[in-house]
Amino acid sequence: MNAPVRNPKLLKGDKHDWQVVIGMEIHAQVTSNAKLFSGASTEFGGEPNSHVSLVDAAMPGMLPVINKKCVEQAVKTGLGLKAKINKKSVFDRKNYFYPDLPQGYQISQFKHPVVGEGIVTVDMQDGSSFEVGIERLHLEQDAGKSLHDQHPSMSYVDLNRSGVALMEIVSKPDLRSAEEAKAYVTKLRTILRYLGTCDGDMEKGNLRADVNVSVRKPGDPLGTRCEIKNVNSIRFIGQAIEVEARRQIDILEDGGKIDQETRLFDAAKGETRSMRSKEEAHDYRYFPDPDLLPLEFDDAFIAKLKADLPELPDEKKARFVKDFGLSPYDAGVLIAERETAAFFEEVASGRDPKAAANFMINEFFGRLNKEDKTIEQSPISAEQARHDRRSDRRWHDLRQDRQRPLRNRLGRGWRPARGGREAWHEAGDRHRRHRKGRRRYHREEPGQG
Amino acid sequence: MSVDAATVRRIAHLARIAVADHEIEHLRGEINNMLAFVEQLNEVNVDGVEPTASVEDMKLKMRDDVVSDGNYAKRVLANAPATDDGFFQVPKVVE
């Protein structure tokens, strides 16, 4: 095991304590204009089958030509995961039949992925952190989309997504609880968004997870695992792990055995169930795609991407702690989104950074939540916030307000200069007119389904 | 290495090729002939030899990240047995 020693989190069964072992395969859609092997658009939505080239539709004689940007994005992500970059990798065909896969195979990378082993440092709510090993990252094509509810006896297929580049990021089985798994995906998403290689939008399916779950008695070898396919929100990842681990424990304690299989998480019923139809498809008969030469690049190609890397979340967090004297927890909250970190740095310039952090976390985010806004939609700019008339000392004291009801905290004390207040009020009115569901900011994870 | 009749059926099914019972034995013979030939090739020592990806001395060509294709749903759908409102229609497949 690569996992560093940390407190074992065990699940209680009727007879034993059990340890959950989790590994994940994250499918992250590469941010690019065109698809991995064709010149069709990757844009989300669009009329059905409009963002489709004859390559994506697998018309006879069409040949794939790789998009350089997608390769760069994969390498960049590898660098962000402190991973080994393979200067030579190979595309293989993964063969299976499904109506949303017109080629009859997915172009993927099997034996020789573009990125090898790496590492992600995961931060937990309590301020502790641990490391998760990355096994590999490879490039592959996405499939099309099937709709099953349009017609009583027919499924509808839209190939707009067919051929869009995905990065499959495979972790080692280093995760030991639903909480750790959620924190891992959250961190990976943050890294991808910093790098600009995937937007991490789980609602659009641009980041989705296959979760491998097994249980064992502490100290035993790994148990038989089940793979829960295509979980599309961080909250569901946590729920799926919990119910699946419980299912396996119940079977084992009743003297049964776990069948290695693919399962589906049904959020409405709160259960996982077998996807028998996938079982037969497991014989993928991989072989090198004869339409594509090996993917090769040189050190200069990597060095150029390395030189352009932004400051990554871990580095930014360390800098906020060291230079600004923030607690690791506060620094972690502020760096979770690149835009938030930039906003904070501007607010903090010329003021006491700790007071500014306090203001951001204890007041500003509450405001955004209440008015259902993202930081890009903030009615006041960072500069306006910096010119708030209250002193650093008053900002410091905001922490004590934490215990008070949100309503009271938000109802007073906000005195931004330069028209900021009016902006807030107008935004509030607009918001009340179009009141929809409220979205929490930062207190919960993104992408909740 | 050789294959039996059941394996021939399985390979045919994976490739979605309809094979009648009376064809199995003939195909089994053909496949086993090919496997025997590959086994013969396996006798050649290729230690330290890179697998040949292409007989030409070529590198993988890359394209720029520019949208240059698509927006012809009608062409894409032209050969489909059934369509509706821009979608392919296929016999229902549900998990």
Short mmCIF file of C-alpha atoms in Angstrom, two decimals, chain A residues 362-364 366-368 370-371 388 390 394 398 401 404-416 421 424-425 432:
data_model
loop_
_atom_site.label_atom_id
_atom_site.label_comp_id
_atom_site.label_asym_id
_atom_site.label_seq_id
_atom_site.Cartn_x
_atom_site.Cartn_y
_atom_site.Cartn_z
CA ASN A 362 -17.27 34.90 7.55
CA GLU A 363 -19.09 37.58 5.64
CA PHE A 364 -18.45 37.67 1.92
CA GLY A 366 -22.34 34.25 3.30
CA ARG A 367 -23.47 37.13 1.13
CA LEU A 368 -22.77 35.26 -2.07
CA LYS A 370 -27.63 34.25 0.28
CA GLU A 371 -27.87 35.87 -3.12
CA ASP A 388 -14.95 48.68 3.04
CA ARG A 390 -14.74 49.03 8.59
CA ARG A 394 -13.79 45.07 12.86
CA LEU A 398 -16.43 39.07 12.40
CA ASP A 401 -20.48 36.68 14.66
CA ARG A 404 -25.34 34.36 15.24
CA PRO A 405 -28.12 33.57 12.79
CA LEU A 406 -27.13 34.25 9.22
CA ARG A 407 -29.91 36.79 8.84
CA ASN A 408 -28.55 39.02 11.57
CA ARG A 409 -25.03 38.72 10.37
CA LEU A 410 -25.96 39.75 6.89
CA GLY A 411 -28.35 42.47 7.92
CA ARG A 412 -25.77 44.92 9.17
CA GLY A 413 -22.21 45.99 9.07
CA TRP A 414 -21.82 45.98 5.32
CA ARG A 415 -20.57 49.37 4.29
CA PRO A 416 -18.70 49.13 1.06
CA ARG A 421 -23.92 48.90 -1.29
CA TRP A 424 -25.72 44.64 -3.44
CA HIS A 425 -29.25 45.91 -2.97
CA ARG A 432 -35.70 37.94 -4.94
#
